[in-house]
N, CA and C of each residue as an Amber inpcrd file, in Angstrom:
protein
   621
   5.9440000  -4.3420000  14.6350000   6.8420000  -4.7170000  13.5410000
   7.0580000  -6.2280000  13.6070000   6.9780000  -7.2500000  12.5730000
   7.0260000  -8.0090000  12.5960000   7.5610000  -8.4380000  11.2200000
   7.8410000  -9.9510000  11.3540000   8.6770000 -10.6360000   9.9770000
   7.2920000 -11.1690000   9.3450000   7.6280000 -10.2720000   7.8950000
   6.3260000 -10.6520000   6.4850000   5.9140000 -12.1960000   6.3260000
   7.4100000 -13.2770000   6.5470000   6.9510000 -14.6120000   6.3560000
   5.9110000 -15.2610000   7.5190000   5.4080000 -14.2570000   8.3870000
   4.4220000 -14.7190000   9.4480000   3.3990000 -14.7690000   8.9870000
   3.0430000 -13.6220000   8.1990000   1.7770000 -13.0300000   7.9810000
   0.6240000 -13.8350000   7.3490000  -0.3640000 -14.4010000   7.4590000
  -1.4230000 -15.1530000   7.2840000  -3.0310000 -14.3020000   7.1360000
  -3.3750000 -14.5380000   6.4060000  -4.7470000 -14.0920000   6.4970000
  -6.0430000 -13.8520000   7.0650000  -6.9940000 -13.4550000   7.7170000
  -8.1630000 -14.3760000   8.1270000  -8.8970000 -14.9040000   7.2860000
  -9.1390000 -16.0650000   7.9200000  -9.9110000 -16.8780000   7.1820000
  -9.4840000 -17.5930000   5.9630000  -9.8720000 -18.6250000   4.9350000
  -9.2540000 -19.1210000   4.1520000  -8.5260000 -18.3930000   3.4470000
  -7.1720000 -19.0550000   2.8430000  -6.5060000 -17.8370000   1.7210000
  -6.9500000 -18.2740000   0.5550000  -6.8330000 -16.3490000   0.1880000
  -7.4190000 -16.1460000  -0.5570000  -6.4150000 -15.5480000  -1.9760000
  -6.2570000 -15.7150000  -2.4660000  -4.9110000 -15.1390000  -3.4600000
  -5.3780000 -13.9890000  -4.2720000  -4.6120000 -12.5410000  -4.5250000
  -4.5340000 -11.2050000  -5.1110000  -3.7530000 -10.8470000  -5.5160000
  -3.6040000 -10.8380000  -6.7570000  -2.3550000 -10.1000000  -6.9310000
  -1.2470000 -11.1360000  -7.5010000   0.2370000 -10.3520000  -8.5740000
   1.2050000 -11.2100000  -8.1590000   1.8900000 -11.7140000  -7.0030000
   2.4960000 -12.7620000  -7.2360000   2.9810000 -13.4960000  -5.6270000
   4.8130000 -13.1800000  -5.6160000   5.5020000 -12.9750000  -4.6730000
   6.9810000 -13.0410000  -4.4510000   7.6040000 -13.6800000  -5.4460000
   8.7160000 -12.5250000  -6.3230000   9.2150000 -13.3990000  -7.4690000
   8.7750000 -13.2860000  -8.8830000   7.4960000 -12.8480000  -9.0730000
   7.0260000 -13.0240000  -9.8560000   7.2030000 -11.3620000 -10.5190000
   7.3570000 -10.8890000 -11.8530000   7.3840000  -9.8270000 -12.2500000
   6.1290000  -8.5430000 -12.1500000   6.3340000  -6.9460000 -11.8330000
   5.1550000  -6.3130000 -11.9850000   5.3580000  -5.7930000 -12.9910000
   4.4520000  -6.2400000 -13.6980000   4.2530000  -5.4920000 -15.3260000
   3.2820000  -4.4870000 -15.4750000   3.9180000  -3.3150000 -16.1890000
   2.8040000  -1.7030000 -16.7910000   1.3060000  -2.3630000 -16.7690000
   0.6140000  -1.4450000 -16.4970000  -0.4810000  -1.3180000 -16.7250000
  -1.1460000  -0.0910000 -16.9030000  -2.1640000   0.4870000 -17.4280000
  -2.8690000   1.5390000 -17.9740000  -3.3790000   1.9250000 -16.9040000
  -3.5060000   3.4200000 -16.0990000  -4.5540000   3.7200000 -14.7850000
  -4.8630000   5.3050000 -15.2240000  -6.1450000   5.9810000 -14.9870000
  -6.0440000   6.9820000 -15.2450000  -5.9540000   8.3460000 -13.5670000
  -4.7080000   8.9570000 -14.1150000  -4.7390000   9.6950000 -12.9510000
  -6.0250000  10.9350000 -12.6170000  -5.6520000  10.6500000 -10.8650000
  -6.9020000  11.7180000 -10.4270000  -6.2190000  12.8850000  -9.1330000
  -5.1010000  13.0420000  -9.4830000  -4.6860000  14.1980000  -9.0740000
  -3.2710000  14.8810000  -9.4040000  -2.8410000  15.6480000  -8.8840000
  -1.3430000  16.2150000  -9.5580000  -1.6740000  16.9820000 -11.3170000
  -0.4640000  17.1700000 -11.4150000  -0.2740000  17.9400000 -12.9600000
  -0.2140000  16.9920000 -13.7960000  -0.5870000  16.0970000 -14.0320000
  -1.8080000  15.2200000 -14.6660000  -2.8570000  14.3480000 -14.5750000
  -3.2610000  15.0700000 -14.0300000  -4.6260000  14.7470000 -13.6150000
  -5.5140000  14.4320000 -14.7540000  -6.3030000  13.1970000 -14.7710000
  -7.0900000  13.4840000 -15.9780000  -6.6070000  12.3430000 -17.2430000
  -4.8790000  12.6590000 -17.2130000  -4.1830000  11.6420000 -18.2490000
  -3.9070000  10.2110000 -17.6420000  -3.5410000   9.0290000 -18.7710000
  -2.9220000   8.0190000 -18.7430000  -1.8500000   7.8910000 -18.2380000
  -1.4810000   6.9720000 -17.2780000  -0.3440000   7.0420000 -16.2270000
   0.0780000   5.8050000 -16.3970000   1.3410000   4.7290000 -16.3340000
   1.8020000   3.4560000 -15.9010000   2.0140000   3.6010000 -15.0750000
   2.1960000   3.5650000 -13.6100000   2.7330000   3.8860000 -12.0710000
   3.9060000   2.8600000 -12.2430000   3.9140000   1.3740000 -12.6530000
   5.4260000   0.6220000 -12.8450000   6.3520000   1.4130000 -13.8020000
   5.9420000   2.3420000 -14.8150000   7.1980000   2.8760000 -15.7650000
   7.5940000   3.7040000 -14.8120000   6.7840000   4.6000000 -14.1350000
   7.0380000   5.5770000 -13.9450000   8.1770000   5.6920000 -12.5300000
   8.2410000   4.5740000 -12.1020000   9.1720000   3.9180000 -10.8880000
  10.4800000   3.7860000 -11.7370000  10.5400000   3.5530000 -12.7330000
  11.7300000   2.7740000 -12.7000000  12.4490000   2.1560000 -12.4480000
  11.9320000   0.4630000 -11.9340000  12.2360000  -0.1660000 -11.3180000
  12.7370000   0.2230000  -9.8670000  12.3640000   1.3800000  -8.9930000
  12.8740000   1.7190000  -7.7610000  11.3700000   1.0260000  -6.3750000
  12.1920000   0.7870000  -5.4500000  11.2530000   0.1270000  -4.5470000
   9.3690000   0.2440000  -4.5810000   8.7830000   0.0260000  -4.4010000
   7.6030000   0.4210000  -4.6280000   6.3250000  -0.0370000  -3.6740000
   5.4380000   0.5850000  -3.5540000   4.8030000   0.2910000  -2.1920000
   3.4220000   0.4040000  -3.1180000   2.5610000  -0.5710000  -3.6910000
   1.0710000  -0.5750000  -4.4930000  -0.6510000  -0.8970000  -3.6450000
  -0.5020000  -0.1350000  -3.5240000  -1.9650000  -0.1410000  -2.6320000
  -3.3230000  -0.1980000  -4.2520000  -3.6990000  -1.9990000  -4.5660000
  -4.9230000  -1.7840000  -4.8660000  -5.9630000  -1.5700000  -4.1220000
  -7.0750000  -0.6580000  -3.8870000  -8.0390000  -0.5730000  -3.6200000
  -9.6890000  -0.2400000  -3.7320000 -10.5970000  -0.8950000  -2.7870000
 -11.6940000  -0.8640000  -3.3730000 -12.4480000   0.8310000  -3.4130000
 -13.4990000   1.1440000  -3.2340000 -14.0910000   2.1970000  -2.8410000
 -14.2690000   2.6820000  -1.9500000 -14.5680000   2.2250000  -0.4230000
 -14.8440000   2.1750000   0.6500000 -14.2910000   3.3170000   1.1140000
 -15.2840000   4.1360000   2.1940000 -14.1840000   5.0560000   2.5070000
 -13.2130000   4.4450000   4.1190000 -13.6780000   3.7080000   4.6510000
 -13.3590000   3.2400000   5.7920000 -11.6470000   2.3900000   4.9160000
 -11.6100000   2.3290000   4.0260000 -10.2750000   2.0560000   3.0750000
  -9.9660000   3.3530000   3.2970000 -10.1130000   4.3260000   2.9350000
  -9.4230000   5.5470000   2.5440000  -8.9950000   6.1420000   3.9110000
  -9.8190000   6.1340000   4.9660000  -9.3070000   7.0660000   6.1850000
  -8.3390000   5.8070000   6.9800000  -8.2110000   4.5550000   6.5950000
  -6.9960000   3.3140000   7.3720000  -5.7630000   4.0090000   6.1020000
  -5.6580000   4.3250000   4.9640000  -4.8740000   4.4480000   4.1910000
  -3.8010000   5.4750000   4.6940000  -4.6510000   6.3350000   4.9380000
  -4.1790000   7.8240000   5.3400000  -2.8890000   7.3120000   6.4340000
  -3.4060000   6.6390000   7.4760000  -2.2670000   6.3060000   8.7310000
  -1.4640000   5.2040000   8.1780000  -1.9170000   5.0060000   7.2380000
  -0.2270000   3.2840000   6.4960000   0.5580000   5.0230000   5.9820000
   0.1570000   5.3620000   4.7880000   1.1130000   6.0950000   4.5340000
   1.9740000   7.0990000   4.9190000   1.2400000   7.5080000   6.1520000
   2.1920000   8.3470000   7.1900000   3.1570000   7.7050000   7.6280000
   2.7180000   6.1580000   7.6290000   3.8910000   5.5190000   8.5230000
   5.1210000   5.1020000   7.4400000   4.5130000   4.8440000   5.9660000
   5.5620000   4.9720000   4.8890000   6.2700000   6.0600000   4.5870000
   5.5020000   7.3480000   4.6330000   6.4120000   8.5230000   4.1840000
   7.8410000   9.0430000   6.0860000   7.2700000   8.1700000   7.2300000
   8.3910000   8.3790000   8.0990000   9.2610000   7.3750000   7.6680000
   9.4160000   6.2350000   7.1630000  10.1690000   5.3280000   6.7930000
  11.3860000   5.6720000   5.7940000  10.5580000   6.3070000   4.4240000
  11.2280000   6.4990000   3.2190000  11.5580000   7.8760000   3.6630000
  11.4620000   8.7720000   4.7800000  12.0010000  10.3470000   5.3260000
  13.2490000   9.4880000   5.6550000  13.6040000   8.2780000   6.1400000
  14.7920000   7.8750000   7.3850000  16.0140000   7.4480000   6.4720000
  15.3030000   6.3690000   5.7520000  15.8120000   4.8590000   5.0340000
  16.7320000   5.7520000   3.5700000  17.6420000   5.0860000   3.2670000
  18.6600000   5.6070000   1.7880000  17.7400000   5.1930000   1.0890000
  17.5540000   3.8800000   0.6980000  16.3290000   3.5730000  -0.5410000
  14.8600000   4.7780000  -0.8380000  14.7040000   5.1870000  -1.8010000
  13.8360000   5.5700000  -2.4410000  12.5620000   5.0640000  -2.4430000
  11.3980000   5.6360000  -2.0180000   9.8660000   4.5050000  -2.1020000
   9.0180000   5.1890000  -2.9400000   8.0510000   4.6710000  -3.8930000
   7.5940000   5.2050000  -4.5600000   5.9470000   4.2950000  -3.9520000
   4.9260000   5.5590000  -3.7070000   4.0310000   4.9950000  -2.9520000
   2.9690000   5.1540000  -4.2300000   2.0020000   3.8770000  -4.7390000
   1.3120000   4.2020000  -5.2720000  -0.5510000   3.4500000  -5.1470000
  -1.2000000   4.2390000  -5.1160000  -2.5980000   4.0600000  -4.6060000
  -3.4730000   4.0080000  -6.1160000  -4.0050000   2.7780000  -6.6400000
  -4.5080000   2.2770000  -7.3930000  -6.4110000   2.3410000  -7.0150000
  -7.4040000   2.8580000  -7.9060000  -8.7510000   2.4200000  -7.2140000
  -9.0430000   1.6130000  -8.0200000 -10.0850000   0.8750000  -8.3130000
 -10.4530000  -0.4410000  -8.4440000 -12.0740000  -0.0090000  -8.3290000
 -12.8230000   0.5950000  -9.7000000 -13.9560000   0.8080000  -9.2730000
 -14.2060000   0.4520000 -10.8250000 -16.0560000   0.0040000 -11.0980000
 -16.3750000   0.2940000 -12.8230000 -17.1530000   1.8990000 -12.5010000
 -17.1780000   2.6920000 -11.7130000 -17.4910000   3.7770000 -11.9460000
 -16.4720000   5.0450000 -11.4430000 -15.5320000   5.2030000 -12.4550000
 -14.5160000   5.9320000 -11.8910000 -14.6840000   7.6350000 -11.7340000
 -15.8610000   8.0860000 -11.9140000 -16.1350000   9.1750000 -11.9700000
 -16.3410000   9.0840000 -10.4530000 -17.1980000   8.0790000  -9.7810000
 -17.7400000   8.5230000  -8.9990000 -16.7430000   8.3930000  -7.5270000
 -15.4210000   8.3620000  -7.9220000 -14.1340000   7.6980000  -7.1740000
 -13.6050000   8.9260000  -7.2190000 -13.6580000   9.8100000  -7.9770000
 -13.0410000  11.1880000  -8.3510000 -14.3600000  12.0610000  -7.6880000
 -15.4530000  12.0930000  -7.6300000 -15.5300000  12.9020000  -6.6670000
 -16.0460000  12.6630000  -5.6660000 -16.1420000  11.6750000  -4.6200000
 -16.1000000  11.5000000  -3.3580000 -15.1000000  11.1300000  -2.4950000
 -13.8300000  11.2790000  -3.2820000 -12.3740000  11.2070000  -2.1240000
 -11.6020000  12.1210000  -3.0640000 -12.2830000  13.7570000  -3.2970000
 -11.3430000  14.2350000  -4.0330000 -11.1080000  14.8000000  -3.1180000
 -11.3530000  15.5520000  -1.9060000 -10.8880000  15.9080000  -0.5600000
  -9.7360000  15.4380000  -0.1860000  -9.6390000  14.1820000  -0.1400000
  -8.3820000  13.0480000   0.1920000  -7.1650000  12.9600000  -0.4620000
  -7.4100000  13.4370000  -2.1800000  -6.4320000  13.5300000  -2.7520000
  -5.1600000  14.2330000  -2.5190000  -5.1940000  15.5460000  -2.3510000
  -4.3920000  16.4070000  -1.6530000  -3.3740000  16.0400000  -0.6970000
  -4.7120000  15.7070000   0.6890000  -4.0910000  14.9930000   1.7450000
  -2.7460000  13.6390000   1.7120000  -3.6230000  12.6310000   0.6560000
  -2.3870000  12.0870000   0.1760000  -1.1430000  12.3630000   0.0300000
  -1.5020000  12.8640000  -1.2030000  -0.2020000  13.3210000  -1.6670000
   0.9840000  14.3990000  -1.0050000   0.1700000  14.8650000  -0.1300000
   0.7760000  15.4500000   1.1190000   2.1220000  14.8930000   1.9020000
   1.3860000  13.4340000   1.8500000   2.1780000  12.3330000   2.7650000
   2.7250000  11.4300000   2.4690000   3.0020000  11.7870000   0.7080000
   3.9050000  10.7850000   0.3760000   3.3490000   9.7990000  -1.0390000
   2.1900000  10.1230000  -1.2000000   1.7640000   9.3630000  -2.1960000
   1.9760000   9.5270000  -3.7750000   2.3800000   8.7890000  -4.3190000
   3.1920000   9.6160000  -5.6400000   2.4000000   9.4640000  -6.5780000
   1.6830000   8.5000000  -6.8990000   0.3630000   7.8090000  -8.1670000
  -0.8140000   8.0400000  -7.3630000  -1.8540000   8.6350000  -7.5930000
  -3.2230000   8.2540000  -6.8740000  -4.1400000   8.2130000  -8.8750000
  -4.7670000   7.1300000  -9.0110000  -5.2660000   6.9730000 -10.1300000
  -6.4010000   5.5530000  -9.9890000  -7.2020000   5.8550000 -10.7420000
  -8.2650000   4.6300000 -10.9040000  -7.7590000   3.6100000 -11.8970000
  -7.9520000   2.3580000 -11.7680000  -7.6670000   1.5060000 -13.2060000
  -8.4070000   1.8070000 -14.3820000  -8.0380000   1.6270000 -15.8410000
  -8.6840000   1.6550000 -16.2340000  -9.4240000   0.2500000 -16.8110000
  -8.9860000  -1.0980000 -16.1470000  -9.8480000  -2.0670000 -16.0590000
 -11.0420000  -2.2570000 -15.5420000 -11.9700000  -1.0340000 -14.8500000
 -12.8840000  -1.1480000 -13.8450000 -12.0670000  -2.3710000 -12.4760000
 -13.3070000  -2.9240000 -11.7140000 -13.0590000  -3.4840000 -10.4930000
 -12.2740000  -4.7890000 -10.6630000 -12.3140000  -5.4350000 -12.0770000
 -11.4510000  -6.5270000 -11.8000000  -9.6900000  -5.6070000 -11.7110000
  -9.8620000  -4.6770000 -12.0630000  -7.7720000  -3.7130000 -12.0950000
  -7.2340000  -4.7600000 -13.3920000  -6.1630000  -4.5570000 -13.2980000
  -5.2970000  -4.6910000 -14.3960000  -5.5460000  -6.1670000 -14.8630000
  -5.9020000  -6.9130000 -16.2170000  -6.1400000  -8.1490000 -16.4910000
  -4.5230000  -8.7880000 -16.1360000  -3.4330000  -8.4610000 -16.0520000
  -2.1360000  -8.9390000 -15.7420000  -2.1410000  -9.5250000 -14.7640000
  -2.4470000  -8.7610000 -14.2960000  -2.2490000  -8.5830000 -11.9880000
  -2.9760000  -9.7280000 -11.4820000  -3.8460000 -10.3400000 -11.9740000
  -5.1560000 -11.2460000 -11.0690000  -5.7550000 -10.9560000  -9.7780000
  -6.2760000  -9.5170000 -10.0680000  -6.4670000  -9.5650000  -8.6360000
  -8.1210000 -10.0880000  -8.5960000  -8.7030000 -10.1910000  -7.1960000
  -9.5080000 -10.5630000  -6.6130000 -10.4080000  -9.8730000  -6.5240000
 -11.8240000  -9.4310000  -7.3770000 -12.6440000  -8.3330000  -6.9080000
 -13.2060000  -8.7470000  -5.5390000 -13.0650000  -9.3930000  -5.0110000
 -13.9230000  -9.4700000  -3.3880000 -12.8790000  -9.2550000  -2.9730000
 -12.0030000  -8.6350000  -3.0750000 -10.6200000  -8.4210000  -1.7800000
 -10.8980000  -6.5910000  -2.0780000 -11.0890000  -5.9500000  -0.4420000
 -10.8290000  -4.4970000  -0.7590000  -9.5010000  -4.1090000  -0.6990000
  -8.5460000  -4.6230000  -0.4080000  -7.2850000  -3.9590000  -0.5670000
  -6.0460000  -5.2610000  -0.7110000  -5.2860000  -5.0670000  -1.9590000
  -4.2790000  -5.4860000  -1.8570000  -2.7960000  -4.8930000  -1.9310000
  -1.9040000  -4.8160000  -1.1870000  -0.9090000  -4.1990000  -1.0460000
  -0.1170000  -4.8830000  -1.8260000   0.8990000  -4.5050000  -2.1850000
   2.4130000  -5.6470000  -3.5800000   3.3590000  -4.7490000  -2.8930000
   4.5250000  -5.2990000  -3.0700000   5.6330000  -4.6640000  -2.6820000
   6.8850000  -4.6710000  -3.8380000   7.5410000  -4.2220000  -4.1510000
   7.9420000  -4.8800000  -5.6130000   9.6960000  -3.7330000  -5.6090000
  10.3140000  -4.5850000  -5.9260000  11.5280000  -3.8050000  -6.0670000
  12.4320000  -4.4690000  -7.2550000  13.2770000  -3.7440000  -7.9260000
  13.8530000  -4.1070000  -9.3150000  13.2160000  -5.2750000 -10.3610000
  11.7550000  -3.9460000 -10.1070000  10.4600000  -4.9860000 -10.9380000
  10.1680000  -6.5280000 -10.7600000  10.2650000  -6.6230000  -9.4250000
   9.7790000  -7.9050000  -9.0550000   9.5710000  -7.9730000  -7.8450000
   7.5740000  -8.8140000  -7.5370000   7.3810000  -8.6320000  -6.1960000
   8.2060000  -9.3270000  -5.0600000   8.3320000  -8.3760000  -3.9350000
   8.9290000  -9.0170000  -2.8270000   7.9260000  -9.6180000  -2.0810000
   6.7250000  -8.3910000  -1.7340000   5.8420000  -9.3620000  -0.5430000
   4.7290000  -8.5150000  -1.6470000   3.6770000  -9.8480000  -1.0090000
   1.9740000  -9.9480000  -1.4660000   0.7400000  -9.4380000  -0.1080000
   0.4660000  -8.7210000  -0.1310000  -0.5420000  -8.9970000   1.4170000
  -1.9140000  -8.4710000   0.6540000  -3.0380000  -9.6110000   1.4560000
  -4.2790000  -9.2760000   0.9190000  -5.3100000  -9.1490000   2.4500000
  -5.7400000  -8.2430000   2.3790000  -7.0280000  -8.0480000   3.4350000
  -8.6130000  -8.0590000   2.4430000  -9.4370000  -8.4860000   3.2060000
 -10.4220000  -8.9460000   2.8160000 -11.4710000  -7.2640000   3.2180000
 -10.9670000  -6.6620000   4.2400000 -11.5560000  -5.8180000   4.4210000
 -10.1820000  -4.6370000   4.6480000 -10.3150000  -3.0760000   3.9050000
  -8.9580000  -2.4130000   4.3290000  -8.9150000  -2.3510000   5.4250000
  -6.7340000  -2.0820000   5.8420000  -7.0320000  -1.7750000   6.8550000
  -6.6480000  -0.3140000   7.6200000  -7.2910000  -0.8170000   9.0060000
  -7.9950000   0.4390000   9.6480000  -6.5140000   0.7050000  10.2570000
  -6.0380000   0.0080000  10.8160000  -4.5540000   0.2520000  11.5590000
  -3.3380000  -0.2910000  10.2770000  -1.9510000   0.1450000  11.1470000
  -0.9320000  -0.5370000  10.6560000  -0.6870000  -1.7210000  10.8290000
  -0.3610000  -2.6310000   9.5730000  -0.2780000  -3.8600000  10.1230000
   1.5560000  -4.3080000  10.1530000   1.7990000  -4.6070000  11.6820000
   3.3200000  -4.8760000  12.0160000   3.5370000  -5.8560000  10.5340000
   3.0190000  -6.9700000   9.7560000   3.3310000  -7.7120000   9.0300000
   4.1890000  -7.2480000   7.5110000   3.5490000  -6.0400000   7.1280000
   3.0230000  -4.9680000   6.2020000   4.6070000  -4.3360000   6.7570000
   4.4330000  -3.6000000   7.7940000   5.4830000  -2.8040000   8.1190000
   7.0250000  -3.4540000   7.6140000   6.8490000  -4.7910000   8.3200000
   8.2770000  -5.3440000   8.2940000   8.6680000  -6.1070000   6.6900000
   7.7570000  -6.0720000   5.9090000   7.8490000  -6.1860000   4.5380000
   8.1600000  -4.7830000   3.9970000   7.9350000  -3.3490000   4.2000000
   8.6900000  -2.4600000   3.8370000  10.0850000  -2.3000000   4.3580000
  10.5860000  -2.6130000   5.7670000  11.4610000  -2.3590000   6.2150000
  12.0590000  -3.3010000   5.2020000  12.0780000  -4.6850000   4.6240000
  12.8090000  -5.3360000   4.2190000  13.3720000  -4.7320000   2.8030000
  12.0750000  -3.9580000   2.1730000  12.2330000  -3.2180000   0.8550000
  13.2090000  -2.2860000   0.8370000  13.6430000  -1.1340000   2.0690000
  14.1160000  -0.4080000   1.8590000  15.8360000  -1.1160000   2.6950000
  16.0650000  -1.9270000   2.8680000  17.3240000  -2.7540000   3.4400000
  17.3620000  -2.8680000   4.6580000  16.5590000  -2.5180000   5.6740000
  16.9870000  -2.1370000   6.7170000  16.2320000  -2.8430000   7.8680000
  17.3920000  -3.1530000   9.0290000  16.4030000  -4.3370000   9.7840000
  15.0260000  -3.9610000  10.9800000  13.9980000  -4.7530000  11.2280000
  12.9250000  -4.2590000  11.5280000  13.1080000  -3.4850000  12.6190000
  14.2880000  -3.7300000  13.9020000  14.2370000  -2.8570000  15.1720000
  14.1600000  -1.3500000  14.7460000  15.5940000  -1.3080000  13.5900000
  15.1470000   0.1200000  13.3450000  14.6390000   0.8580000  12.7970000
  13.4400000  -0.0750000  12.0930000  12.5510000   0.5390000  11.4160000
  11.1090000   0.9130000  12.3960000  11.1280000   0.0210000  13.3470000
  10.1390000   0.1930000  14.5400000  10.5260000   1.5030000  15.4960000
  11.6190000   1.5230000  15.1490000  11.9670000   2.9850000  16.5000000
  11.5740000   3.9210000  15.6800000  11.8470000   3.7740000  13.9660000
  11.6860000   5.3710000  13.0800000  10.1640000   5.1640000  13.5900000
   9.5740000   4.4700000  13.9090000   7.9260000   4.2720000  13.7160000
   7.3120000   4.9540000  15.1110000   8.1320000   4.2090000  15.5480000
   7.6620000   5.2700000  17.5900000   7.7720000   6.4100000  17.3890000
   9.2920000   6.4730000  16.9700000   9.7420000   8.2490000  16.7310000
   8.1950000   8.8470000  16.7090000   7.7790000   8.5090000  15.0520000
   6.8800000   8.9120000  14.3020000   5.4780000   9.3170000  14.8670000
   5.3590000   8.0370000  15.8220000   3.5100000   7.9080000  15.9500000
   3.3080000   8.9030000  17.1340000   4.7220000   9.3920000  18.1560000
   4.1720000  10.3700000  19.5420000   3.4520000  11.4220000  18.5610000
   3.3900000  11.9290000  17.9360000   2.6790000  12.9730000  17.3330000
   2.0120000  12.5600000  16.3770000   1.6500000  11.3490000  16.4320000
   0.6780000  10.9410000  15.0030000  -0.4360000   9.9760000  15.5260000
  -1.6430000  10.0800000  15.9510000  -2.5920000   9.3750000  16.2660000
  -2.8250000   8.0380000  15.3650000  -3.0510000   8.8840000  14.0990000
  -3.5040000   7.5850000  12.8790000  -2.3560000   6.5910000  12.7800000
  -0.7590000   6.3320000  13.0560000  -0.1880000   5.6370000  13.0320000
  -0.5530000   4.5440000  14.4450000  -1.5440000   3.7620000  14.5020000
  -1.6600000   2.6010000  15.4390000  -1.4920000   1.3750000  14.5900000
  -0.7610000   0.4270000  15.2440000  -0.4450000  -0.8690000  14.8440000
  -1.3590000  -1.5880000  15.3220000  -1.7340000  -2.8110000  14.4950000
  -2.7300000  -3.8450000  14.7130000  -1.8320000  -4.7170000  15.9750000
  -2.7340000  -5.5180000  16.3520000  -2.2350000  -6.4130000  17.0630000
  -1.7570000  -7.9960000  16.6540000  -0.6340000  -8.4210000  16.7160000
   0.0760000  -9.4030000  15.9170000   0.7050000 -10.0490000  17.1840000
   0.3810000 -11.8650000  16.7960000   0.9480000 -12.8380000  17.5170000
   2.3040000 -13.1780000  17.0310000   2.8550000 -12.3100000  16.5740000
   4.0180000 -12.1740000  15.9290000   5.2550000 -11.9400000  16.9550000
   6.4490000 -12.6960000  16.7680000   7.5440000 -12.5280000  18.2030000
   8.2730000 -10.8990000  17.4100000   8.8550000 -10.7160000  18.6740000
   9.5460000  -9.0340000  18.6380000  10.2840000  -9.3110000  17.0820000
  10.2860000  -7.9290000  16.8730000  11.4640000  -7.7710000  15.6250000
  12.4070000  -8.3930000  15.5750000  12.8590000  -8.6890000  14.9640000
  14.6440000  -9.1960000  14.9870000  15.0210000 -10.5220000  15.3140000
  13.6640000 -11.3190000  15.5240000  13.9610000 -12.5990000  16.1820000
  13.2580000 -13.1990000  14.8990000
């Protein structure tokens, strides 16, 4: 667990996405699971301005099986925390058929654990013309609460672990300070393999 204003990139930065401050505005995605499956979705209306956790991502499945262990570690967070999280997983492909059936296995699983939107854009790989995101970035995370982003994080490749940086930008979303969002997280991981944290030159929580 660590403080979000640490967090740095590898390698040159690279910018995705809106930045802190800046508004998240609707966009068109078509959903690929749940009881509408199939239809036109906004994932920002459908929040109502309540905290929000946006995973754009690319195709990859090595994205999809690192995804699986972030959101376990979000759905123990938003199990603990009073604030409300609304987790939503965006794909980012120009062939969205073929996104629907090679992680339709996964879908389920998701949503299992917390995921409330799972849907493709319907911009193909550039995603929403609003958003700016980066087609060479496989995953960008937004964090966004009373429709406006709090934190931005971009990986160049998804990731495989939790990243403490990531973490302590939700803890900030849902009010609550990082120590005890790191203990809901221990709690969490003795019985959860896929919850491993990256390694961060980052000082302890709370400091």
């Amino acid at each position: 667990m660590a403080d979000p204003d640490g967090y740095r990139m590898e390698g040159e930065p690279v910018f995705s996405g809106p930045q802190p401050g800046e508004k998240v505005v609707g966009f068109q995605a078509t959903s690929l699971a749940g009881e509408n499956k199939g239809q036109a979705v906004d994932p920002i209306a459908a929040a109502d301005r309540s905290a929000q956790v946006l995973f754009f991502q690319d195709d990859t499945g090595v994205a999809i099986r690192g995804l699986l262990g972030v959101v376990d570690a979000i759905e123990a967070i938003d199990q603990k925390a009073d604030a409300d999280l609304q987790v939503v997983c965006v794909f980012l492909s120009d062939d969205p058929d073929a996104i629907a059936q090679r992680f339709a296995r996964a879908f389920p699983i998701m949503q299992r654990r917390g995921v409330d939107v799972i849907a493709v854009s319907k911009d193909g790989r550039d995603g929403p013309g609003a958003y700016g995101l980066n087609r060479n970035i496989a995953q960008t995370i937004i964090l966004a609460k009373d429709g406006k982003v709090t934190r931005n994080f971009v990986f160049r490749q998804g990731l495989l672990y939790l990243d403490p940086h990531v973490m302590g930008g939700i803890a900030e979303l849902v009010d609550e300070d990082r120590e005890t969002v790191a203990k809901w997280l221990a709690e969490a991981s003795e019985n959860n393999p896929r919850m491993r944290m990256r390694r961060s030159n980052a000082p302890p929580a709370g400091r």
